[in-house]
mmCIF file of C-alpha atoms in Angstrom:
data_model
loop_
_atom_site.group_PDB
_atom_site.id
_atom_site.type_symbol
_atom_site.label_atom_id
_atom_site.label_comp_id
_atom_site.label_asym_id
_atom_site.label_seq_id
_atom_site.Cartn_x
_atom_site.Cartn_y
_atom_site.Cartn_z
ATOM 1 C CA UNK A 1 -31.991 -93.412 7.263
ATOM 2 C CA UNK A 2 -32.506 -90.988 4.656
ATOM 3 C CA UNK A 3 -31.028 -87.801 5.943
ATOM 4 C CA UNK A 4 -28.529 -87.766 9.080
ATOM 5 C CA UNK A 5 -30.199 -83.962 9.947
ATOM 6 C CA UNK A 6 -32.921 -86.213 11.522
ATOM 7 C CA UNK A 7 -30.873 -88.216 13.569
ATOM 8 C CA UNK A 8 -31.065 -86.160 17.236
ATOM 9 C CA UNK A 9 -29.778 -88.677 19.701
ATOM 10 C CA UNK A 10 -29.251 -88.039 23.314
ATOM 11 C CA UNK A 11 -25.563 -86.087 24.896
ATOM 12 C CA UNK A 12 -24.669 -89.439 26.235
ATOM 13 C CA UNK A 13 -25.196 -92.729 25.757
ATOM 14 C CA UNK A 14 -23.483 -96.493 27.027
ATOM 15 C CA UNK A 15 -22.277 -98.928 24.664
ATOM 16 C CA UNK A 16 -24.274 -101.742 25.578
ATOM 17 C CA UNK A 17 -22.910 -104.229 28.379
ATOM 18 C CA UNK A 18 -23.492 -104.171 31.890
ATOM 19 C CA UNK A 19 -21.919 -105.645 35.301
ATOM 20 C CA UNK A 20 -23.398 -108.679 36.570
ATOM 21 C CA UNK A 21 -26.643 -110.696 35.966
ATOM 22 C CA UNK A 22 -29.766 -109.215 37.322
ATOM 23 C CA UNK A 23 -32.150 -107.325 34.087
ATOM 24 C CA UNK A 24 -34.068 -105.386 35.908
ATOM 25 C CA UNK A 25 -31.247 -103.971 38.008
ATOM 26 C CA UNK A 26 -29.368 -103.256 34.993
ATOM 27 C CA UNK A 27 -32.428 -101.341 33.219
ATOM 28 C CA UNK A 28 -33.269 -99.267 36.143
ATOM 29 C CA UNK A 29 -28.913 -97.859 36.427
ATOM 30 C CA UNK A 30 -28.868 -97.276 32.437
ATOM 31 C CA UNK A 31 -32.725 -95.407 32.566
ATOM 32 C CA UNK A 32 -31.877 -93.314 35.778
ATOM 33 C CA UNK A 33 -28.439 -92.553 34.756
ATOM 34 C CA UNK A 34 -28.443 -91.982 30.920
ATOM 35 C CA UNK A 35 -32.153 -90.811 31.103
ATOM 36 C CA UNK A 36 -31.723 -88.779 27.462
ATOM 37 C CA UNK A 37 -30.523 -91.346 25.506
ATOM 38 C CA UNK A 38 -31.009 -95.138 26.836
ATOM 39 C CA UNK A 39 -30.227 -98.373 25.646
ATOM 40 C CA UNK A 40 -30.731 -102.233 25.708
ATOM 41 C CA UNK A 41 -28.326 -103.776 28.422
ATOM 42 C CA UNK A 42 -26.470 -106.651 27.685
ATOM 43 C CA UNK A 43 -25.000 -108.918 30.842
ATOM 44 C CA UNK A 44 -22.438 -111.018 29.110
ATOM 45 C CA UNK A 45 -21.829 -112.241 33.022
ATOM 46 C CA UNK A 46 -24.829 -114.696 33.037
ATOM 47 C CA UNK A 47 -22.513 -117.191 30.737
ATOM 48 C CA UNK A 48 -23.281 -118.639 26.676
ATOM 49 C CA UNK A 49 -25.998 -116.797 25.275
ATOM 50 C CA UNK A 50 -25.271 -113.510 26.663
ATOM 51 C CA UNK A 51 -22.470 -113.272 25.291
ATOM 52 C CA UNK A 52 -22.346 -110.596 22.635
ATOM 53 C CA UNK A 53 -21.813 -113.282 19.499
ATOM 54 C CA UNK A 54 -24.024 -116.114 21.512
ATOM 55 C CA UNK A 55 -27.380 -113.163 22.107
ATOM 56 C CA UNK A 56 -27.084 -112.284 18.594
ATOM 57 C CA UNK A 57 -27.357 -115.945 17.232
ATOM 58 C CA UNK A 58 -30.810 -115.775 18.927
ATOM 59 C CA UNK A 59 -32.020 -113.421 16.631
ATOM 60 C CA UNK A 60 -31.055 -115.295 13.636
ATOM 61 C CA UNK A 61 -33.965 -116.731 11.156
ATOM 62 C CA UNK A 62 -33.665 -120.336 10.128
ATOM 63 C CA UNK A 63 -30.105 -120.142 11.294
ATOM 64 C CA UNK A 64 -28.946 -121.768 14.511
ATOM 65 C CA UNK A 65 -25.860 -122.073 16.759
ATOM 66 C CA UNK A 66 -24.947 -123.878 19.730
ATOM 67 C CA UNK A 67 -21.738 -123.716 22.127
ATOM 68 C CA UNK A 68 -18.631 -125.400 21.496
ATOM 69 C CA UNK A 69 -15.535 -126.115 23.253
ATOM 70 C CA UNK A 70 -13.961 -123.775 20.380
ATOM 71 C CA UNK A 71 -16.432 -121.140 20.509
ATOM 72 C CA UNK A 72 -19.951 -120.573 18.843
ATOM 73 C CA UNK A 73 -21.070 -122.768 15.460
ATOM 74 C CA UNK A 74 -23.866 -122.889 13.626
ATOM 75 C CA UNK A 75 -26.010 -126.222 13.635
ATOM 76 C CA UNK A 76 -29.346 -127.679 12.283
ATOM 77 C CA UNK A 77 -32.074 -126.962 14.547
ATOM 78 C CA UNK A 78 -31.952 -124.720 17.688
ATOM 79 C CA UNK A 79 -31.385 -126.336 21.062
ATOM 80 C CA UNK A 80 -30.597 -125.592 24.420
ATOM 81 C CA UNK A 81 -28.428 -122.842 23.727
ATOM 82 C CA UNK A 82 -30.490 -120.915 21.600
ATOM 83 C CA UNK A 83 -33.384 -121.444 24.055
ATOM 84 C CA UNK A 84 -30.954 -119.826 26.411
ATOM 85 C CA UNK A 85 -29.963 -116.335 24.221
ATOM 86 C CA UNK A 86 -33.594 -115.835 23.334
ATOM 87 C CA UNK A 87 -34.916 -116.461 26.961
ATOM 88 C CA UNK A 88 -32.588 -113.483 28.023
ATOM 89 C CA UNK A 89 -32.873 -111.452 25.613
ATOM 90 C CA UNK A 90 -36.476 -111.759 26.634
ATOM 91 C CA UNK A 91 -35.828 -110.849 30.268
ATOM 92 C CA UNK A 92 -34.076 -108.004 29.098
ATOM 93 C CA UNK A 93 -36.467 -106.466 26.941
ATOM 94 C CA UNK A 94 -38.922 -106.785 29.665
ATOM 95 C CA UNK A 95 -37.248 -104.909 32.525
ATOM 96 C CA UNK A 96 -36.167 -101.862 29.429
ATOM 97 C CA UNK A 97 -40.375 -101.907 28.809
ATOM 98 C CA UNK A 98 -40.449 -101.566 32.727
ATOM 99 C CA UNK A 99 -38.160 -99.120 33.069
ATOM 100 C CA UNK A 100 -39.187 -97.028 29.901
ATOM 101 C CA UNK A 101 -42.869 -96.699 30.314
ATOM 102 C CA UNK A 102 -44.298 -93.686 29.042
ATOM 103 C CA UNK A 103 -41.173 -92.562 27.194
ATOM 104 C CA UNK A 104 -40.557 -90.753 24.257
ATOM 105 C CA UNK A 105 -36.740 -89.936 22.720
ATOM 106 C CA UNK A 106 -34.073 -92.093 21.252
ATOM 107 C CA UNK A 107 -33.728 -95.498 22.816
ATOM 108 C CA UNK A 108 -30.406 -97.622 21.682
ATOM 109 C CA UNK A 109 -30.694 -101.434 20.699
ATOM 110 C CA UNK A 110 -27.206 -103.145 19.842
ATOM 111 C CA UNK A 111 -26.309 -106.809 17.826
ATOM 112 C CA UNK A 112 -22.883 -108.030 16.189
ATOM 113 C CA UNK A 113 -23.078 -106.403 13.149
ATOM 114 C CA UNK A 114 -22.457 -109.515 9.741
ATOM 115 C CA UNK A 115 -18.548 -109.617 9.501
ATOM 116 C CA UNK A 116 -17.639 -110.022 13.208
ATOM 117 C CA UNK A 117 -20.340 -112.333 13.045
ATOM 118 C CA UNK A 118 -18.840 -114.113 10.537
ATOM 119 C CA UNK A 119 -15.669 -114.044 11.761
ATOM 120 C CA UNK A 120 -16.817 -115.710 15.535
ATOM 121 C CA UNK A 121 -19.395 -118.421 14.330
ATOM 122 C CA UNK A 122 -17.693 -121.385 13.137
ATOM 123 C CA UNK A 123 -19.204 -124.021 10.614
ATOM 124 C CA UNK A 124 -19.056 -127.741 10.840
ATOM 125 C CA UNK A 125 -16.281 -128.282 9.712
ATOM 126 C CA UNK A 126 -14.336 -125.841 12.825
ATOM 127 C CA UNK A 127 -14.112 -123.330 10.267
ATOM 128 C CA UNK A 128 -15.429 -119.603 10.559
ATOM 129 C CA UNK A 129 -18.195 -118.556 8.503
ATOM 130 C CA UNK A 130 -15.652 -116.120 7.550
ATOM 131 C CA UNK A 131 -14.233 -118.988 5.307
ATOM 132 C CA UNK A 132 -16.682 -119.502 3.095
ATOM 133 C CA UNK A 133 -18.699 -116.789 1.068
ATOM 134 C CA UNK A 134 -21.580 -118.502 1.069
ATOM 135 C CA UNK A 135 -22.131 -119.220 4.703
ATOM 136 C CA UNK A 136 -20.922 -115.252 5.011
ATOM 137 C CA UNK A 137 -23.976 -114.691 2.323
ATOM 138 C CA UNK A 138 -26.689 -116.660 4.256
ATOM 139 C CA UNK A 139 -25.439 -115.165 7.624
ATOM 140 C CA UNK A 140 -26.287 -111.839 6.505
ATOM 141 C CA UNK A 141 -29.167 -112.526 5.315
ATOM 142 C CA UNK A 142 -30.636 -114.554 8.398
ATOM 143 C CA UNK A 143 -29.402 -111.289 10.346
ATOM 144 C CA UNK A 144 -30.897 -109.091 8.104
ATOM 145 C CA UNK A 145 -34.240 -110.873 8.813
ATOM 146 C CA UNK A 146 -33.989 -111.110 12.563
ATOM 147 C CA UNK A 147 -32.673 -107.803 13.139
ATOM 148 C CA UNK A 148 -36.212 -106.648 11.601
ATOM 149 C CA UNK A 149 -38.382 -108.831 14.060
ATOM 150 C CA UNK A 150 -36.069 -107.723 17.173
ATOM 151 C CA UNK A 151 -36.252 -103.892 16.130
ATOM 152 C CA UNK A 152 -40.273 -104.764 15.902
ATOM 153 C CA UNK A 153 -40.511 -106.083 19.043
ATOM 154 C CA UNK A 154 -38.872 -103.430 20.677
ATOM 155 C CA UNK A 155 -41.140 -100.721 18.860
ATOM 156 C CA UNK A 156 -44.270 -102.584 19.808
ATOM 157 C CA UNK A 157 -42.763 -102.206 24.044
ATOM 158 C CA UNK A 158 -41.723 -98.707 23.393
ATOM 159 C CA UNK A 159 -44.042 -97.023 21.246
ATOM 160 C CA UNK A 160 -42.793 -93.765 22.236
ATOM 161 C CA UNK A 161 -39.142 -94.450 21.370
ATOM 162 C CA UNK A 162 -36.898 -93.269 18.640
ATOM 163 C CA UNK A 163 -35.200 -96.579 17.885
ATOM 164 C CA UNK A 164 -31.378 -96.216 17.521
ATOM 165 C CA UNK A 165 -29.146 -99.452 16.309
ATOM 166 C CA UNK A 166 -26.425 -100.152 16.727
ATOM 167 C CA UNK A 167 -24.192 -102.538 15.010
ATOM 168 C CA UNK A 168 -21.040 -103.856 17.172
ATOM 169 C CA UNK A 169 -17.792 -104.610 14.764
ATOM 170 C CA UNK A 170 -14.660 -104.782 16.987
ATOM 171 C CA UNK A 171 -13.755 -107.607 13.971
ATOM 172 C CA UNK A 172 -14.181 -105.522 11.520
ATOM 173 C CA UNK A 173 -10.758 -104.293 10.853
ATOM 174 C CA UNK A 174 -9.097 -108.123 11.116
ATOM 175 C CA UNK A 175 -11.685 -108.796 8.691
ATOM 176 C CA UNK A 176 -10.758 -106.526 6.461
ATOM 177 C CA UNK A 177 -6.761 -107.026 6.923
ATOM 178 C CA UNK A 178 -6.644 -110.709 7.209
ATOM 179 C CA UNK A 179 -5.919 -111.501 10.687
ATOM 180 C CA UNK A 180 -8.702 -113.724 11.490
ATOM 181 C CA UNK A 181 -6.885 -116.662 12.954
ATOM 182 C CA UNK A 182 -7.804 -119.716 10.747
ATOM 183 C CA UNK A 183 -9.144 -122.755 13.509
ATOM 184 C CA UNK A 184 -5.423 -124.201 13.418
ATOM 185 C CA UNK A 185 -4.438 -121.142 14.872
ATOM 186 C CA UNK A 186 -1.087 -121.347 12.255
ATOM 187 C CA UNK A 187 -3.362 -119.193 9.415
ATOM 188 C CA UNK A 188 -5.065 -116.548 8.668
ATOM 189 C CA UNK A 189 -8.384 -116.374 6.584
ATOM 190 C CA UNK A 190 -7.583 -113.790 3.489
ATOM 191 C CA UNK A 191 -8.623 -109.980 3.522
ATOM 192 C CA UNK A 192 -12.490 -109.707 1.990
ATOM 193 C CA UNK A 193 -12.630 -107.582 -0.405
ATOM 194 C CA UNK A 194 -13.333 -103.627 0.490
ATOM 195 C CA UNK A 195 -16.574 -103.694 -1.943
ATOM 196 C CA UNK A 196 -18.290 -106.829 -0.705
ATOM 197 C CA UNK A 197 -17.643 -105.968 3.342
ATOM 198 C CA UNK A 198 -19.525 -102.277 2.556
ATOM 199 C CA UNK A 199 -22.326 -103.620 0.806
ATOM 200 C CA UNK A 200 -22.907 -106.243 3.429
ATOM 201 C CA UNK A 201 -22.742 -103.883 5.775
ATOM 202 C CA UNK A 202 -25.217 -101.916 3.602
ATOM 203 C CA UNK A 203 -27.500 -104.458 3.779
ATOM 204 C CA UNK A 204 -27.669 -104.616 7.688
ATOM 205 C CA UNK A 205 -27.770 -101.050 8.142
ATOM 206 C CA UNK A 206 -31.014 -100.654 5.516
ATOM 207 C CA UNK A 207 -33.096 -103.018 7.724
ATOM 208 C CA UNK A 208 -33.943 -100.377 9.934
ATOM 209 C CA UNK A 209 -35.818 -97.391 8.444
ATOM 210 C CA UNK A 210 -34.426 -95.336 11.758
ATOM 211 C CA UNK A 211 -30.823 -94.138 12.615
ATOM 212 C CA UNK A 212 -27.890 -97.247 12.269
ATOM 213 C CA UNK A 213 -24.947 -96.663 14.231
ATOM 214 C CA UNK A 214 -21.619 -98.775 13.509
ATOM 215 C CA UNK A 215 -19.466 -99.692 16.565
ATOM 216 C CA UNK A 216 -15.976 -100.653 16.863
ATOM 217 C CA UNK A 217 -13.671 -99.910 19.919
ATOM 218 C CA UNK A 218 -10.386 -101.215 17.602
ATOM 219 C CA UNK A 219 -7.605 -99.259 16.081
ATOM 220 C CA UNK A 220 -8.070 -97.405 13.338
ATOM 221 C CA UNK A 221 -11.818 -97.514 12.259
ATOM 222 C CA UNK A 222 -12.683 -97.126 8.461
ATOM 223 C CA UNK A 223 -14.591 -94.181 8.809
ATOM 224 C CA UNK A 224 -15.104 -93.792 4.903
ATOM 225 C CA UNK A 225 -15.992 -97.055 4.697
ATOM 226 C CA UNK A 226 -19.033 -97.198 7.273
ATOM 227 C CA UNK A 227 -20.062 -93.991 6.020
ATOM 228 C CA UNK A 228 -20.582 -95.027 2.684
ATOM 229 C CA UNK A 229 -21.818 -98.201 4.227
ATOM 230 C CA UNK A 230 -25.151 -95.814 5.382
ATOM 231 C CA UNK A 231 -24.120 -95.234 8.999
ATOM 232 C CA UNK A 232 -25.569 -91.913 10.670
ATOM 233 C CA UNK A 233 -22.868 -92.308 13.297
ATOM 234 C CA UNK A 234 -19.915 -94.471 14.200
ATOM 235 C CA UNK A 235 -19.092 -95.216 17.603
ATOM 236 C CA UNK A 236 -15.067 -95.666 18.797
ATOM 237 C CA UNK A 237 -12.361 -95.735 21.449
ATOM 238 C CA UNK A 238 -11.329 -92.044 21.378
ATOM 239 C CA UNK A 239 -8.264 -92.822 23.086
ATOM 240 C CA UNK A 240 -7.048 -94.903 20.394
ATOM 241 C CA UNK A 241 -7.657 -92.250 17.687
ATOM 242 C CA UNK A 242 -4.224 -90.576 15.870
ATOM 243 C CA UNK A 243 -3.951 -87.666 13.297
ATOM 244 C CA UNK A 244 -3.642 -89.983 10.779
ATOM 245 C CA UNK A 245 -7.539 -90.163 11.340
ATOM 246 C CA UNK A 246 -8.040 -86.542 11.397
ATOM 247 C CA UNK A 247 -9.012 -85.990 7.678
ATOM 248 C CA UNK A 248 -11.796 -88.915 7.971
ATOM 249 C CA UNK A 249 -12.977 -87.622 10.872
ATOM 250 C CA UNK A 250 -13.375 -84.277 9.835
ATOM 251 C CA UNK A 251 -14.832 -85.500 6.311
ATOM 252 C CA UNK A 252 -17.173 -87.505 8.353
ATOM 253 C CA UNK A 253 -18.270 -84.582 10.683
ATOM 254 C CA UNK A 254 -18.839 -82.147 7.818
ATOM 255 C CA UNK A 255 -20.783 -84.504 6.335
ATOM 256 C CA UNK A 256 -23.248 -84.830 9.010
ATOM 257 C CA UNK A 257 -22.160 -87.922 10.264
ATOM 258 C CA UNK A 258 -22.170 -88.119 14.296
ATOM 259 C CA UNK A 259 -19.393 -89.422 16.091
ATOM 260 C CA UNK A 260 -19.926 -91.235 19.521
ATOM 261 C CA UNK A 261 -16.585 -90.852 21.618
ATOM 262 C CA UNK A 262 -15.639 -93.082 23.718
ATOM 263 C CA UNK A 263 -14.458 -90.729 26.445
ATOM 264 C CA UNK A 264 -14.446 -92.801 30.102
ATOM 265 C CA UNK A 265 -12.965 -95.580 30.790
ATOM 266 C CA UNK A 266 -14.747 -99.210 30.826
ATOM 267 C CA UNK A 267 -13.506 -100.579 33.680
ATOM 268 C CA UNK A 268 -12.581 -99.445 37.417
ATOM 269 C CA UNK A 269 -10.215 -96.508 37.915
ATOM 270 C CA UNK A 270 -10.281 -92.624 38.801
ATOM 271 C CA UNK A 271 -12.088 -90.312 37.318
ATOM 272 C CA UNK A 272 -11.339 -87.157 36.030
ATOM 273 C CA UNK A 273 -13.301 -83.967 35.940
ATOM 274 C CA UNK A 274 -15.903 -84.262 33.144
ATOM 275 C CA UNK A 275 -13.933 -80.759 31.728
ATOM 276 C CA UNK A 276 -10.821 -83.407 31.340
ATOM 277 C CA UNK A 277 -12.597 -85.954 29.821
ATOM 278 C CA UNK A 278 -13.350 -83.740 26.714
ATOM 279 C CA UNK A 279 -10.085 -81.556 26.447
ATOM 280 C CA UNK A 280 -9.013 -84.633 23.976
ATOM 281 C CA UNK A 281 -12.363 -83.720 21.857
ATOM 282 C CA UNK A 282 -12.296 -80.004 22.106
ATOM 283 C CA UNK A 283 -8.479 -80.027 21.163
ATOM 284 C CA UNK A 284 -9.320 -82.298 17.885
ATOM 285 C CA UNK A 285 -12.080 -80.078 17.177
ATOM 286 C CA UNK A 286 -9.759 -77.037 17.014
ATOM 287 C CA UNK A 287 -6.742 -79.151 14.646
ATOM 288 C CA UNK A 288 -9.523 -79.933 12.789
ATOM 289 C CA UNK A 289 -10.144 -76.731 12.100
ATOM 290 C CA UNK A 290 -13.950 -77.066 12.700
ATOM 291 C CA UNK A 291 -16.512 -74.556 14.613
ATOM 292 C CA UNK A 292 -16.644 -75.551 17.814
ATOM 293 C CA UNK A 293 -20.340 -74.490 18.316
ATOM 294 C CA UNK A 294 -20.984 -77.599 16.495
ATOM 295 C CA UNK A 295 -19.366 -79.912 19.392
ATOM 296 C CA UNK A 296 -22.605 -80.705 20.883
ATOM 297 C CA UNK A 297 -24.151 -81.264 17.710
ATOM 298 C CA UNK A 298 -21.654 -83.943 16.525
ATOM 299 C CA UNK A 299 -21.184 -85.550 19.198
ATOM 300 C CA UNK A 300 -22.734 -88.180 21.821
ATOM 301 C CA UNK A 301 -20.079 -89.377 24.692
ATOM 302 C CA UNK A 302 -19.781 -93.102 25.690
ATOM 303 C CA UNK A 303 -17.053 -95.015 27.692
ATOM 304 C CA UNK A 304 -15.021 -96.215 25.618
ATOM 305 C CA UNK A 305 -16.387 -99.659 25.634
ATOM 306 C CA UNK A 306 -18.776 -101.376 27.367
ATOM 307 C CA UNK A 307 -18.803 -101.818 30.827
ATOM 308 C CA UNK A 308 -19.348 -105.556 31.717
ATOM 309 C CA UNK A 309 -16.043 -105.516 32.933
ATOM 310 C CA UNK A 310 -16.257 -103.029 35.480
ATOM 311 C CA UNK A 311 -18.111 -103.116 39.188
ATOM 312 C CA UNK A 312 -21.708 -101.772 39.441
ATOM 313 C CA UNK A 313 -20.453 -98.708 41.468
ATOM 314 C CA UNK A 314 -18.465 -97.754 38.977
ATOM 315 C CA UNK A 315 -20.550 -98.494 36.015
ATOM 316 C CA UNK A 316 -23.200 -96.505 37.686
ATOM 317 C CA UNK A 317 -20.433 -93.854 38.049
ATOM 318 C CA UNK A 318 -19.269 -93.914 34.808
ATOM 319 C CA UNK A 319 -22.499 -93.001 32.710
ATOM 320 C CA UNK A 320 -23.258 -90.041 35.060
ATOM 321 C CA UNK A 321 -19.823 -89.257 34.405
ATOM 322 C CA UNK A 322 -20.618 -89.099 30.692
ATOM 323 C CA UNK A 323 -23.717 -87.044 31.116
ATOM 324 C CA UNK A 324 -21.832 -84.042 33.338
ATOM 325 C CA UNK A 325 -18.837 -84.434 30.346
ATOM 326 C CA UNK A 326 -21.838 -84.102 27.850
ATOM 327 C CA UNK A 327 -22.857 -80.849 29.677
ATOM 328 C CA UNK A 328 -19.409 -79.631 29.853
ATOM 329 C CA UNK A 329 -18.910 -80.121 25.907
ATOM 330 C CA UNK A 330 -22.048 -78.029 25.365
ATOM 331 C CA UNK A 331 -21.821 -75.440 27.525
ATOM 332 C CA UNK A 332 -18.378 -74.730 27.080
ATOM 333 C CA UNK A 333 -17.304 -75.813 23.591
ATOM 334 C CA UNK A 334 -13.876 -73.661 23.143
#
């Protein structure tokens, strides 16, 4: 996306996955509860292939994967598994065009963005992509490709939507620090180079012509790096932010980058009042030195990771939690 001024996404948002198996159940909570700003629900709880790594293997072009005792890896031709991803995926886009007819804003689509991808799939020989800069090369690339046809499709259900995507990373930092486990488990794959993970990153975030953002609920998130990667906004576990961030956050903000906190828990607990769930983001706004009429501006509240984890009360619960927080921020921003 050319200029980040564009990018007007809703208050509040979720950050992709959902409790429990049923689509259409799942598209009518995140519609009625997060009405401004939607999204694509992923139900990791149906088993392989709805998974977060196995449902983006079933967008991949000429590239298949199947399941594994060890985990996810990449084969010849696409079988039963594949079948599987793509068949839900399916299901879900249906019951979002369902649940979305008629409606015009921003509308959120997630995938595994190419490193945590690479880091999850193995090859045949038990290894991760991860290992081998060629496989990482041709995984991009067949993700590059099938991100375009899946951001397609969903513009063809919902003409009326701003298409948002989102990239999901949570590897990205072992990637980058060389703490991917090797398949011996007594290893670790070397750190990729700074320069090659941006500009592969690059390359997923230019398939989409709209607003990318880059997701990771780890510790310490690159925020220089995504930005100058192309992300419009980077999505993160606000609880596991420390000063030491500060300066890239507040380089980031200036810079017209958005930030979506991850303010309410993902799983089952008490919740506070939606005033307490954004003292933590009013107080960095103020060390940060930066005007706090901007708060609403910069910022979209999430929980602070999905919520496939939690019960569908509370999931339910949670995103209307975000929306009143959202409302607190901007009507209140001191």
């Amino acid at each position: 996306m050319s200029e980040n001024s564009k990018f007007r996404p809703g208050p509040a948002t979720g950050v992709g996955s959902m409790p429990g198996g049923d689509a259409r159940e799942a598209a009518k909570t995140v519609t009625g509860s997060v009405e401004e700003f939607p999204y694509l629900a992923e139900l990791p709880a149906r088993g392989p292939g709805a998974d977060m790594i196995g449902r983006t293997t079933g967008l991949l072009v000429e590239l298949y994967a199947r399941v594994e005792p060890s985990g996810w890896r990449l084969g010849d031709r696409p079988g039963r598994d594949t079948r599987r991803a793509r068949s839900w995926m399916g299901e879900d886009l249906d019951a979002l065009e369902e649940f979305t007819q008629g409606y015009q804003g921003p509308l959120k689509v997630q995938a595994v963005g190419p490193w945590t991808l690479a880091a999850a799939l193995e090859l045949r020989s038990g290894e991760v992509a991860l290992s081998d800069e060629g496989a990482c090369r041709d995984l991009a690339g067949s993700l590059a490709e099938g991100l375009r046809l899946h951001l397609d499709d969903v513009r063809r259900r919902v003409p009326g939507a701003e298409i948002v995507l989102q990239l999901d990373e949570p590897s990205l930092i072992a990637v980058l620090r060389g703490q991917v486990k090797s398949a011996s488990g007594y290893r670790t794959h070397r750190a990729v180079d700074r320069q090659l993970v941006e500009s592969t990153l690059r390359e997923a975030v230019s398939v989409h012509d709209g607003p990318v953002v880059v997701h990771s609920c780890a510790p310490d998130v690159p925020f220089a790096l995504l930005r100058r990667a192309g992300a419009d906004a980077i999505s993160f576990d606000f609880s596991l932010l420390t000063e030491r961030d500060d300066d890239a956050i507040g380089e980031a903000v200036e810079a017209g980058t958005r930030l979506f906190a991850g303010v309410v828990p993902g799983t089952d607990g008490p919740l506070s009042d939606p005033a307490g769930s954004v003292m933590g983001v009013r107080t960095l706004w103020r060390r940060l030195g930066l005007n706090p009429g901007s708060l609403a501006e910069s910022v979209t509240l999430t929980p602070s990771c999905g919520l496939a984890g939690a019960s569908p009360a509370y999931s339910r619960a949670a995103l209307a939690h975000c929306v009143r927080a959202a409302r607190s921020l901007a009507d209140n921003p001191e």
